[in-house]
Coordinates of C-alpha atoms and ligand atoms in Angstrom, one line a residue:
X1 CA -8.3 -4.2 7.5
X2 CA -8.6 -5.3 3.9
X3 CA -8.4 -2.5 1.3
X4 CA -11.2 -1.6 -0.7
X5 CA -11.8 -4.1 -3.3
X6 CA -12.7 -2.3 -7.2
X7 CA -15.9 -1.6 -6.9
X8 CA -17.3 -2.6 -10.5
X9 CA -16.8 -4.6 -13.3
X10 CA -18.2 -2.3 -16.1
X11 CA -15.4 0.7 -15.1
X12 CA -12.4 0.2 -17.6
X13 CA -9.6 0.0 -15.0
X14 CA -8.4 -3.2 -16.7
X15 CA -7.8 -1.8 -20.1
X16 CA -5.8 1.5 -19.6
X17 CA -4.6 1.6 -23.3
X18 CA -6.1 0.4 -26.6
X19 CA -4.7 -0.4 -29.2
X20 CA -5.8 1.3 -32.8
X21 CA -6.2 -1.2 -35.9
X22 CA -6.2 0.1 -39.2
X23 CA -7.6 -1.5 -42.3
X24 CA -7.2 -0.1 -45.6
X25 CA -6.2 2.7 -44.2
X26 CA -9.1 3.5 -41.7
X27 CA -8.9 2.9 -37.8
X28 CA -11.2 -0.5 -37.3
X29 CA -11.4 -1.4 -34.2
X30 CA -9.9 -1.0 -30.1
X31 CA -8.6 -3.9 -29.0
X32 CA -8.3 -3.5 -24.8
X33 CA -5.3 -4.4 -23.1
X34 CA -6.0 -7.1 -20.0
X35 CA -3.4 -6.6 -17.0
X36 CA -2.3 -8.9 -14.5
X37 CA -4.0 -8.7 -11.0
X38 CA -1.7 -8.6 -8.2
X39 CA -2.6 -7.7 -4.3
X40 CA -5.6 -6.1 -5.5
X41 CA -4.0 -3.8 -8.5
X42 CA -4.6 -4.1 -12.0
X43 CA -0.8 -4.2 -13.0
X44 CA 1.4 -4.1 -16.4
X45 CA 3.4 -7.6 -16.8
X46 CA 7.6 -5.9 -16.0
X47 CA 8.5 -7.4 -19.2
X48 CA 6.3 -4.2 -21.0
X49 CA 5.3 -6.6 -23.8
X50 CA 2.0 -8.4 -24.4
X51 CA 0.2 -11.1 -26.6
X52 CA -3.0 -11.2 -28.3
X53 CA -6.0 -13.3 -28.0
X54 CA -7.3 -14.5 -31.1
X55 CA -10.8 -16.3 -32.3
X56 CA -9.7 -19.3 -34.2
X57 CA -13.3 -19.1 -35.7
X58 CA -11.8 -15.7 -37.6
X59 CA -8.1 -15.1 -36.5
X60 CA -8.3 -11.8 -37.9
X61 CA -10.3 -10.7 -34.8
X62 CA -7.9 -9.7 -32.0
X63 CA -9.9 -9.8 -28.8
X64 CA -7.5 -8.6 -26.8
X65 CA -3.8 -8.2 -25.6
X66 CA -2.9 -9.6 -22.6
X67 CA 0.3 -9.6 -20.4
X68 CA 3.3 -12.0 -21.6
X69 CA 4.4 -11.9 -18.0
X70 CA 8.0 -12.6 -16.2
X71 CA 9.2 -14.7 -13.3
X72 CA 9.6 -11.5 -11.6
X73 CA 5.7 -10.6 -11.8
X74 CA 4.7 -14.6 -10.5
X75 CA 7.2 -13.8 -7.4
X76 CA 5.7 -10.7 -6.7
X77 CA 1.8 -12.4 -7.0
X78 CA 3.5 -15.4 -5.0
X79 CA 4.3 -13.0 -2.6
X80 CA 1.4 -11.2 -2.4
X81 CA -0.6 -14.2 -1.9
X82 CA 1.1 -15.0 0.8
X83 CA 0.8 -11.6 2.4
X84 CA -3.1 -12.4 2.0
X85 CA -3.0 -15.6 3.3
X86 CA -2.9 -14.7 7.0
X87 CA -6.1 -12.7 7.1
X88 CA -8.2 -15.1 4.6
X89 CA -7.4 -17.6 6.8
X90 CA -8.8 -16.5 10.2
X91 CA -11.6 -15.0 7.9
X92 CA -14.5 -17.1 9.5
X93 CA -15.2 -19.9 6.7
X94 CA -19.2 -19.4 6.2
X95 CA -18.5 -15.8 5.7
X96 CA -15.9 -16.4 2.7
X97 CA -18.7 -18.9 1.2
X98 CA -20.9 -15.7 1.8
X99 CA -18.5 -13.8 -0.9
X100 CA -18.2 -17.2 -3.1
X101 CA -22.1 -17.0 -3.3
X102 CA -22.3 -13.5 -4.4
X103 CA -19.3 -14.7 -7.4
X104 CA -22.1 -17.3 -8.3
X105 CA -24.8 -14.2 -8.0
X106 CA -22.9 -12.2 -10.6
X107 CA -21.5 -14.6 -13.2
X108 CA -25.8 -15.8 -13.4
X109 CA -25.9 -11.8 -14.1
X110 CA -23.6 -11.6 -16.6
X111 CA -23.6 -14.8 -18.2
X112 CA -24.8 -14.6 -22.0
X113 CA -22.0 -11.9 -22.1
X114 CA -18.9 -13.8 -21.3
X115 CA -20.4 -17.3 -23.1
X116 CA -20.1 -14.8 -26.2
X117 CA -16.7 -13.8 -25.1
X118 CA -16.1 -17.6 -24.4
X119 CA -16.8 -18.7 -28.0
X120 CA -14.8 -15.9 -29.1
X121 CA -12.1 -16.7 -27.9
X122 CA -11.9 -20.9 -28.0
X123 CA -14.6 -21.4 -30.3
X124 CA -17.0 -23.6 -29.2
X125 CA -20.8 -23.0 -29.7
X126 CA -22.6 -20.9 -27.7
X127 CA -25.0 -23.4 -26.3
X128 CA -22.0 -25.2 -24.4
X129 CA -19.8 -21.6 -23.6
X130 CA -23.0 -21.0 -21.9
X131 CA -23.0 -24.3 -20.6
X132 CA -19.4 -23.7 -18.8
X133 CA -20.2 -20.3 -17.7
X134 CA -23.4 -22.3 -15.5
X135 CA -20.7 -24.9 -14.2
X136 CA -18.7 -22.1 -12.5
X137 CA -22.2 -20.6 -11.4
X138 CA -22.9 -24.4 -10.0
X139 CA -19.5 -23.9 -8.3
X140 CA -19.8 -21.2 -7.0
X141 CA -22.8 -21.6 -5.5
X142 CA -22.5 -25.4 -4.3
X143 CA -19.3 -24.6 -2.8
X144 CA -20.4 -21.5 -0.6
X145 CA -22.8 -23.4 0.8
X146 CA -19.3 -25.7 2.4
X147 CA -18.4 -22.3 4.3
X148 CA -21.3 -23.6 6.6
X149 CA -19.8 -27.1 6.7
X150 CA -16.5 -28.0 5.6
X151 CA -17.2 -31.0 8.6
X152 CA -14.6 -32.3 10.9
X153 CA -15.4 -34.9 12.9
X154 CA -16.0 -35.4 16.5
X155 CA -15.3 -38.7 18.1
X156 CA -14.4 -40.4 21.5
X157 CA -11.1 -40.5 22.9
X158 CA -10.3 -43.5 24.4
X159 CA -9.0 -42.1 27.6
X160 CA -11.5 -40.5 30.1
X161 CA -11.9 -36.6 30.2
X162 CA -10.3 -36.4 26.8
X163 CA -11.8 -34.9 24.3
X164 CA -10.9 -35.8 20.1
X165 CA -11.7 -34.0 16.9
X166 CA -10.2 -33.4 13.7
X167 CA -10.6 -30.4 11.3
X168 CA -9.7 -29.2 8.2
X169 CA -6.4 -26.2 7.4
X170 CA -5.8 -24.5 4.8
X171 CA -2.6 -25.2 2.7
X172 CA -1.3 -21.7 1.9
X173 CA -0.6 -20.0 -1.5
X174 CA -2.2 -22.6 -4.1
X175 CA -0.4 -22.2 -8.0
X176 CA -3.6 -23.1 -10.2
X177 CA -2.2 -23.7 -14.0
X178 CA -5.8 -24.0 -16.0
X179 CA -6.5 -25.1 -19.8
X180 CA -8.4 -23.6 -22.8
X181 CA -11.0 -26.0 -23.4
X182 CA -13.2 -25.1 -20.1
X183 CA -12.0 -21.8 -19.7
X184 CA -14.0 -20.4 -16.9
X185 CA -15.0 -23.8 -15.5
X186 CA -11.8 -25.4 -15.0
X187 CA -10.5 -22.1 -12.7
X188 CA -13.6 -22.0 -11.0
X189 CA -12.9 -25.6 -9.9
X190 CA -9.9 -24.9 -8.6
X191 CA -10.3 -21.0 -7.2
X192 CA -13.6 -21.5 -5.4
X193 CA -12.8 -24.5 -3.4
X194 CA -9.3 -23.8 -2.8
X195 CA -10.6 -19.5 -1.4
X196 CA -13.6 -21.2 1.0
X197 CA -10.7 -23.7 3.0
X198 CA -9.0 -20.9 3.5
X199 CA -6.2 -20.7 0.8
X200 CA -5.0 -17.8 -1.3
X201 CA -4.0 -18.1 -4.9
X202 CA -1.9 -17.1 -8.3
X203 CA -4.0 -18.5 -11.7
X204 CA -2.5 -18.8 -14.5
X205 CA -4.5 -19.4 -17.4
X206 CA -3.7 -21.2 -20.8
X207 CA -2.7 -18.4 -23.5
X208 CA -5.4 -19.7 -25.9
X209 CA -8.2 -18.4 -23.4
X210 CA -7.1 -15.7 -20.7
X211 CA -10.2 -14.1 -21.3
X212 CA -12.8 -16.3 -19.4
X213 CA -10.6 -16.6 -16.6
X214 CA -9.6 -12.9 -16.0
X215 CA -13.7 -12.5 -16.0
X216 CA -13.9 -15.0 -13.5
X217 CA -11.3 -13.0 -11.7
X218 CA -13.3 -9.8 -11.7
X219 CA -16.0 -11.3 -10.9
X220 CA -14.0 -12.3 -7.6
X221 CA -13.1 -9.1 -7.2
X222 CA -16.5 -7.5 -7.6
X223 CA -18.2 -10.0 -5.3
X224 CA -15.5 -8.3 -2.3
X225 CA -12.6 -11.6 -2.5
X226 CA -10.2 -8.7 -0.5
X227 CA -6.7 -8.1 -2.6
X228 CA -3.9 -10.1 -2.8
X229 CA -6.7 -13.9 -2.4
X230 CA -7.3 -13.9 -6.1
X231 CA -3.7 -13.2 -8.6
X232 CA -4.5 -13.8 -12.0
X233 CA -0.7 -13.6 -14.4
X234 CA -1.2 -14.6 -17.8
X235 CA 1.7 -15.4 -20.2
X236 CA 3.6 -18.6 -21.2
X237 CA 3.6 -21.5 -19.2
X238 CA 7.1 -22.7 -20.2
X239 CA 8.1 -19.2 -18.8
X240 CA 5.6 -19.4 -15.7
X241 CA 6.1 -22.7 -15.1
X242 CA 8.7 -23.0 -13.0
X243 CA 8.1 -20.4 -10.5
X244 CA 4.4 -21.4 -9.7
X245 CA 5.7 -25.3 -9.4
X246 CA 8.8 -24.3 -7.8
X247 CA 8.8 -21.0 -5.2
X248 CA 8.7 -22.4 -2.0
X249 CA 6.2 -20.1 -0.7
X250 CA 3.8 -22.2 -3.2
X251 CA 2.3 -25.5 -1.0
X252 CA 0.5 -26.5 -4.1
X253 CA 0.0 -26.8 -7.7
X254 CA -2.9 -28.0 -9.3
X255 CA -3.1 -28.4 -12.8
X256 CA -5.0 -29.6 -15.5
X257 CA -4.0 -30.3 -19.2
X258 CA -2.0 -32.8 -21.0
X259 CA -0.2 -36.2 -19.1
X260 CA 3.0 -35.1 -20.7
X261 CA 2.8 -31.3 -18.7
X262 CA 1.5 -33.2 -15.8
X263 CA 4.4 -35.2 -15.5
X264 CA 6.8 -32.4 -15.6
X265 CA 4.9 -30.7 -12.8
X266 CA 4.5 -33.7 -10.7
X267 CA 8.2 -34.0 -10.9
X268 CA 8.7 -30.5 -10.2
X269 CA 6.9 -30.5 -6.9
X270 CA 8.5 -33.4 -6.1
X271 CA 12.0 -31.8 -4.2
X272 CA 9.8 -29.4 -2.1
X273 CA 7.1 -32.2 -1.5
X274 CA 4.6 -30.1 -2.4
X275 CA 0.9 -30.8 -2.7
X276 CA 0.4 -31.4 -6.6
X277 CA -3.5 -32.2 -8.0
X278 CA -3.3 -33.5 -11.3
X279 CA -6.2 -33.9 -14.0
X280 CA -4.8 -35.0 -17.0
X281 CA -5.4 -37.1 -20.6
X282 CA -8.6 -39.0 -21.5
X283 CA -9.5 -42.0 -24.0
X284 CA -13.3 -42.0 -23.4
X285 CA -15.2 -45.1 -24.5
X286 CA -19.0 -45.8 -25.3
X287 CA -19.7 -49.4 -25.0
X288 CA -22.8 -50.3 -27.5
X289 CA -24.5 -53.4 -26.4
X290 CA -26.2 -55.5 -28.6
X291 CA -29.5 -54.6 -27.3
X292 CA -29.1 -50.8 -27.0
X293 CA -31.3 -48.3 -28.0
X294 CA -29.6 -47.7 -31.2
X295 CA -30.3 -44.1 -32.1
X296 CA -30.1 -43.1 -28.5
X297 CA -26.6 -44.3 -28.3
X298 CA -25.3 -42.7 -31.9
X299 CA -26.7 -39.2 -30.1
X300 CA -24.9 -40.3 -27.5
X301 CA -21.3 -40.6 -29.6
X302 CA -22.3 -37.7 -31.6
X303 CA -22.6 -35.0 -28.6
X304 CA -19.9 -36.8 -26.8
X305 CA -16.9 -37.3 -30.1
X306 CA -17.9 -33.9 -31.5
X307 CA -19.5 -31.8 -28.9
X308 CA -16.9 -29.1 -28.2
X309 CA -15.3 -30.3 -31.1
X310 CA -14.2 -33.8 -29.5
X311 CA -11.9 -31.3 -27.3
X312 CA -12.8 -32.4 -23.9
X313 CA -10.5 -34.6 -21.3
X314 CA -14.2 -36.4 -21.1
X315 CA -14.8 -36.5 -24.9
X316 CA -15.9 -40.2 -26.1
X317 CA -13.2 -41.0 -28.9
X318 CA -14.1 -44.3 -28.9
X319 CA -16.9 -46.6 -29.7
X320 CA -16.8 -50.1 -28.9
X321 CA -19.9 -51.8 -31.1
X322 CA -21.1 -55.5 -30.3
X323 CA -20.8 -57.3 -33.7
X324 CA -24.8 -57.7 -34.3
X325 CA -25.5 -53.9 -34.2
X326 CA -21.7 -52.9 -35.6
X327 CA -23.0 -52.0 -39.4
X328 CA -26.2 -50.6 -38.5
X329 CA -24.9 -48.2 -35.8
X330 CA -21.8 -47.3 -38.1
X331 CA -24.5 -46.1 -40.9
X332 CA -26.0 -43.9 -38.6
X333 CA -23.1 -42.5 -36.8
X334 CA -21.6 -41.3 -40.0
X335 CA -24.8 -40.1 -41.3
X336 CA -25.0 -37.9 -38.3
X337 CA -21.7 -36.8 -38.2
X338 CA -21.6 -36.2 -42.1
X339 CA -25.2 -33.6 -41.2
X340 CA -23.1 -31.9 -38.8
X341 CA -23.1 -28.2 -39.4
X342 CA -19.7 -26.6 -38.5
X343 CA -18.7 -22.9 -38.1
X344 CA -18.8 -19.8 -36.6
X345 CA -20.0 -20.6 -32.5
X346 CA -21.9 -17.7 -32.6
X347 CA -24.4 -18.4 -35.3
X348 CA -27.1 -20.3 -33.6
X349 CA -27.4 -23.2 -36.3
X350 CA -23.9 -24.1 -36.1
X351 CA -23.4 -27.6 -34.1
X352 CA -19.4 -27.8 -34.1
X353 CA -16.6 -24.9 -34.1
X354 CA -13.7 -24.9 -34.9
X355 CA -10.4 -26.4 -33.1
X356 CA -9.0 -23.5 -31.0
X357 CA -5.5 -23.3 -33.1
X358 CA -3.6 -23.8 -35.8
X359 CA -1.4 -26.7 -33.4
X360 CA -4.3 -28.0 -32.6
X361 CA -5.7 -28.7 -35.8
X362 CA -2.5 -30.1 -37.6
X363 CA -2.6 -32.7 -34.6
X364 CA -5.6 -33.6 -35.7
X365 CA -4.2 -33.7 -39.5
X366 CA -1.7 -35.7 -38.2
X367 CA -3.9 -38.5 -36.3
X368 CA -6.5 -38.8 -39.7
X369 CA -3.1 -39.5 -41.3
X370 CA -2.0 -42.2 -39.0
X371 CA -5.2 -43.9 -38.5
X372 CA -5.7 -44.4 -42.8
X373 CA -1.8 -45.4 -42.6
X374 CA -2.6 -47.9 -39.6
X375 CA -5.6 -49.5 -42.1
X376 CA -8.7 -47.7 -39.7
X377 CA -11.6 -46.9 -42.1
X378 CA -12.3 -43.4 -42.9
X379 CA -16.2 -43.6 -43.0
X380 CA -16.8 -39.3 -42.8
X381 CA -14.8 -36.7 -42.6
X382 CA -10.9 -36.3 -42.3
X383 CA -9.8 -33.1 -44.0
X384 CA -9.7 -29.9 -42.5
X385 CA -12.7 -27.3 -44.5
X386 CA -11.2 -24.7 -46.2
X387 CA -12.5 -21.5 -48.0
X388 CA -15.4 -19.0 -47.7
X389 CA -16.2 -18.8 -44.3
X390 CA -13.8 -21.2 -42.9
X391 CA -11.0 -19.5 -45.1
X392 CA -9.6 -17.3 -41.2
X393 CA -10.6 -20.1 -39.0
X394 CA -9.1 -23.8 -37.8
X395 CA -12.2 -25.7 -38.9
X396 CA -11.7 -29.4 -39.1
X397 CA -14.4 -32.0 -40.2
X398 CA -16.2 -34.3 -37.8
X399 CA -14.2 -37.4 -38.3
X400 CA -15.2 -41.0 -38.1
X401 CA -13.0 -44.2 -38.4
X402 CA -14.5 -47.7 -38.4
X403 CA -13.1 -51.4 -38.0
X404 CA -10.4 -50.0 -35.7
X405 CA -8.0 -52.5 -34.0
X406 CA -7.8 -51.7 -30.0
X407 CA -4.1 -51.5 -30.3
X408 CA -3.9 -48.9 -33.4
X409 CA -2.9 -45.6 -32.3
X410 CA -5.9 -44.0 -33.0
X411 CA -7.4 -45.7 -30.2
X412 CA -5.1 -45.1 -27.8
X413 CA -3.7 -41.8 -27.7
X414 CA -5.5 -38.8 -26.6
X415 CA -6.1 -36.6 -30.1
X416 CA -7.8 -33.5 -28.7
X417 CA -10.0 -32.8 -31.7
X418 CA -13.2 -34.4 -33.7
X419 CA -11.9 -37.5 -34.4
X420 CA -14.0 -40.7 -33.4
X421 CA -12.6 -44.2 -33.6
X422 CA -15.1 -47.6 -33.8
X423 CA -14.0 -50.7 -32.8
X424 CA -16.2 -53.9 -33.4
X425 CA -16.7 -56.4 -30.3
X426 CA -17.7 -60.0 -30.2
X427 CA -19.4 -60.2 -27.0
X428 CA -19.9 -57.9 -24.0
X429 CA -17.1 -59.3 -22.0
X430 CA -14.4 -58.5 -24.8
X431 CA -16.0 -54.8 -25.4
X432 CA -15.0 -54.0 -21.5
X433 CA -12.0 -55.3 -22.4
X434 CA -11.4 -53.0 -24.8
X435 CA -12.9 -50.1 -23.1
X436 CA -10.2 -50.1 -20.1
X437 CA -7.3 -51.1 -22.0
X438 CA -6.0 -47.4 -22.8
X439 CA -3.3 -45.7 -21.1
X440 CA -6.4 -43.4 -19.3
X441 CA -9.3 -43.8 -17.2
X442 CA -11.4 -41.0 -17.0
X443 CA -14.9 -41.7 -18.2
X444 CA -17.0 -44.2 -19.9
X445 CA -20.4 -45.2 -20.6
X446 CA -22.8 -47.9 -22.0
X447 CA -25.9 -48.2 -23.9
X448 CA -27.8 -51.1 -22.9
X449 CA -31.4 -52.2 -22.2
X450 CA -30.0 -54.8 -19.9
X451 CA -29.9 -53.8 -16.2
X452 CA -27.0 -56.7 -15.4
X453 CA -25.0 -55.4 -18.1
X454 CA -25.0 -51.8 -17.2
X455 CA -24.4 -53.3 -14.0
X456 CA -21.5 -54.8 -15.2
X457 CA -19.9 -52.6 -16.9
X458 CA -20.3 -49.9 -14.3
X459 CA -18.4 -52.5 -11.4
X460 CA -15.7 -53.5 -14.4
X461 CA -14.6 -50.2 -16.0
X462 CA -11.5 -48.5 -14.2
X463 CA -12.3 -45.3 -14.7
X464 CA -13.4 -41.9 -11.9
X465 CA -16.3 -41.7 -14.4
X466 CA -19.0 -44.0 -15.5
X467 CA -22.6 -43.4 -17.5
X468 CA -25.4 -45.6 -18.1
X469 CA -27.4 -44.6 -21.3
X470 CA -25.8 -41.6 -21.6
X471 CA -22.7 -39.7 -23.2
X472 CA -19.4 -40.1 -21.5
X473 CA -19.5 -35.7 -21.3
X474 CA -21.4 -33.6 -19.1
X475 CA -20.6 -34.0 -15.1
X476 CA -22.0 -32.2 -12.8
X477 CA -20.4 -30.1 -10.2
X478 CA -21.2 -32.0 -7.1
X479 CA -19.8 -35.2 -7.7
X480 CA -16.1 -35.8 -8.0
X481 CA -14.5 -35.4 -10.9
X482 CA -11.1 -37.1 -12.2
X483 CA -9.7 -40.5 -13.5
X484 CA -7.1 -43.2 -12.7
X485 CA -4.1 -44.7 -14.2
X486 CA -2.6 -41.7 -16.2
X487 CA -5.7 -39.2 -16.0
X488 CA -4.7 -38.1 -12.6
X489 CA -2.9 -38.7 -9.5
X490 CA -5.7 -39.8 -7.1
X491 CA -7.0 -36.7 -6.1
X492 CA -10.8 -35.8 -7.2
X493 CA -11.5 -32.3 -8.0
X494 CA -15.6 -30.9 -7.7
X495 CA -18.0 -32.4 -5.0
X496 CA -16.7 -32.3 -1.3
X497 CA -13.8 -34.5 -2.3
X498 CA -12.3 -30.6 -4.1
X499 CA -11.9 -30.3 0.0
X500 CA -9.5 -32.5 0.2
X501 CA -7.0 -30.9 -2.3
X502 CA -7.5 -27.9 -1.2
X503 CA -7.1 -28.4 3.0
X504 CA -4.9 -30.7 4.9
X505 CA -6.1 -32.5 8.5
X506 CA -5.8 -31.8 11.8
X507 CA -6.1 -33.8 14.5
X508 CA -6.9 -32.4 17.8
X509 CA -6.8 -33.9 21.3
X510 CA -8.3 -32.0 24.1
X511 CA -7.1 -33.2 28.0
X512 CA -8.8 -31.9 30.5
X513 CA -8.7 -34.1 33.3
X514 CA -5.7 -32.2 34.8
X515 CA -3.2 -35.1 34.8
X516 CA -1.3 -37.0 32.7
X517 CA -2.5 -40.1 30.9
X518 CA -0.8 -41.6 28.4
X519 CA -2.9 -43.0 25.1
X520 CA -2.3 -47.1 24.5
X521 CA -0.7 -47.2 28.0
X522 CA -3.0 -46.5 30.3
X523 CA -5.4 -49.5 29.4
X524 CA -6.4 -51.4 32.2
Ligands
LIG1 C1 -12.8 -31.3 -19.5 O1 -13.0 -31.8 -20.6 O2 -11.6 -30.9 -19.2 O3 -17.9 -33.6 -17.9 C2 -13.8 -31.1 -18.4 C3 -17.8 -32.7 -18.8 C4 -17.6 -31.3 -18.4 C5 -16.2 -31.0 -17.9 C6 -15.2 -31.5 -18.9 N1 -18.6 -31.0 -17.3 O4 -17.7 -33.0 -20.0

């Protein structure tokens, strides 16, 4: 029997001690302490210390401490997991989606509140936190509904009174290592289809945002996920790190961030051959066709170079402009991104937040600096804003280079922040050119009136991801999700294909003609 899971979210088992801030001499404010979650218990990290959780919209807001966590405390989550594992397994599958659907049920229920939680704690406006607590509701819900599928197939055997079928297994205990920029999205990617196939988990979310993801975790733990499925450890991942790649109780790690951590985990799996899913670096493109519908496609590179402050894997830093619509589009685009209001998430008229730390935004810094060095042509933007209201917060300005070469830096490494590079074309067959010669091959789009361009350009560009008269940003749950060349390596997360991460195959062969017959042999 499972243990009674915590019965509700709103009781304050999570945050045993507060901490008192004074100010001038006067207690301020309580800033909660968040545990680790291990086989069911709200737990203290064993190295006794924490780290805070700051809003880089005001880093003198401490949102919350959270565990700085020891190998010792991912071993005993490992382990827990693993103890887990053998009952969520043989749990029948439709009635774990039955529990994934009530974790959709209650993030819908609670989701204004951790959107502003969401924006506290990474910044971006409340419109798109909003927007990435619905993707973990699509998730959730979309996924439960595979508890009633999760097909096999059924197919003839090629020897009489033989019966053959395949289905899918569970891998084990699953090491999920998520990022800051979709901080409840990305882990519900992961956690829900890896807890309907059958697999039990440790999460381990990026220091920046542990927030959204231990919501997502009591949420699991509301909705009835019995203890010891769902671990959540927080802490840093060059300490974590090497126990969740490494234990070998862990069959498999999947991870999303930069290419550089992904190779280091890829090669860290490697000795155990375990299961590794990788989504990694993007260097989005917009193609702009000489007959597109011009102020569509500036909207377009506006949502998709800026829109959570260009800090998406999908984000479209580059625009690739056909000569005889270059100037005009370039007038527009930095006219837009020059209008752009930037601040505080929170405050409804703001379009852009800020970076989500002070690394973050000095790579930026850096990457204005190389692209004026490599001759690009600052057209709006390039410092970070300063003062007033931006004086606690790592507010950069939306950032636009024009008459980029395809080989400058700029437009070819992954910056991570609101910083757009244009790059003229002659004709439509050198723009896709362009567009997939980049290290990365996550998404890209076109803008184009012409149906045997789009057409094209959607059979041409290498990437998992491809738009037509729209932004390169904003996929949808149900479809697969992930890139080629360096963005991944070749798994899909979201739609069904999440399935195949997450379970292995079985083939099944059923005899039952009471002799022996022997497959390829017995043919005449
Ligand atoms: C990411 O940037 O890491 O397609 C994920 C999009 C979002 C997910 C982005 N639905 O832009």
């Amino acid at each position: 029997m499972w243990k009674r899971a915590h019965p509700s979210l709103d009781g304050q088992a999570a945050m045993a001690r507060t901490y008192i801030v004074i100010f001038k001499g006067q207690a301020m404010t309580q800033i909660p302490e968040f545990k680790n979650y291990i086989g069911g218990e709200w737990v203290r990290s064993s190295s006794g210390v924490t780290f805070e959780n700051r809003n880089p919209a005001n880093h003198d807001e401490i949102l919350g401490v959270f565990q700085k966590s020891t190998a010792k405390d991912v071993e005993q989550a490992i382990a827990a997991a693993r103890e887990a594992f053998g009952r969520w397994r043989l749990m029948p599958a439709p009635r774990r989606g039955e529990i994934l659907f009530k974790v959709g049920e209650l993030l819908l229920k609670r989701k204004e509140e951790f959107a502003q939680q969401m924006t506290r704690e990474m910044g971006k406006v409340l419109n798109e936190t909003r927007g990435d607590v619905q993707e973990a509701i699509d998730m959730s819900f979309f996924t439960a509904g595979e508890g009633r599928r999760l097909y096999g197939q059924t197919t003839p055997a090629e020897l009489p009174n033989k019966f053959a079928m395949s289905v899918r297994m569970p891998l084990g205990v699953c090491s999920l290592i998520t990022p800051w920029n979709f901080p409840m999205a990305i882990p519900s990617w992961k956690l829900i289809p890896a807890l309907v196939c059958g697999n039990t988990v440790v999460i381990k979310p990026a220091s920046d945002t542990p927030q959204s993801c231990y919501n997502l975790v009591r949420v699991c733990e509301e909705a009835g996920v019995p203890e010891g499925v769902v671990n959540f450890v927080t802490g840093s991942g060059s300490e974590l790190g090497t126990p969740l790649m490494t234990h070998s109780d862990v069959k498999l790690v999947s991870f999303t961030g930069s290419t550089e951590i992904g190779k280091t985990v890829s090669i860290a799996c490697a000795p155990s051959f375990k299961h590794c899913n990788l989504e990694m670096g993007g260097k989005n493109v917009i193609i702009v066709a000489d007959d597109a519908h011009l102020d569509l496609a500036v909207e377009g590179a506006v949502w998709g170079g800026f829109g959570t402050s260009g800090q998406r894997c999908t984000a479209a830093s580059r625009v690739v402009v056909h000569k005889k619509v270059y100037k005009e589009f370039l007038e527009k685009f930095a006219a837009r991104a020059k209008s752009l209001r930037v601040g505080n998430g929170l405050d409804p008229h703001v379009e852009m937040g800020p970076v989500v730390n002070q690394g973050q935004l000095r790579t930026v810094e850096d990457y204005v600096e190389i692209g004026k060095k490599e001759g690009a042509k600052l057209l709006a933007g390039g410092h970070r804003l300063e003062g007033g209201a931006y004086s606690r917060g790592f507010f950069h300005e939306p950032t636009l280079f024009g008459d980029v070469a395809p080989k400058m830096r700029v437009a070819q490494e992954e910056i991570f922040g609101p910083v757009v590079s244009v790059i003229p074309a002659d004709h439509f067959e050198q723009a896709v050119e362009i567009a997939n010669d980049v290290p990365y091959g996550l998404s890209a789009a076109i803008y184009t009136q012409d149906v045997n361009k789009a057409f094209m350009a959607m059979r041409d560009m290498y990437t998992g991801i491809f738009y037509v008269n729209a932004s390169t940003i904003g996929a949808e749950v149900h479809l697969p999700f992930g890139g080629t060349k360096q963005t991944g390596n070749g798994h899909r997360e979201a739609g069904i294909q999440a399935l195949d991460i997450f379970s292995e195959w079985k083939s099944i062969y059923v005899d039952y003609s009471g002799k022996l017959q022997k497959a390829q042999i017995d043919h005449d």
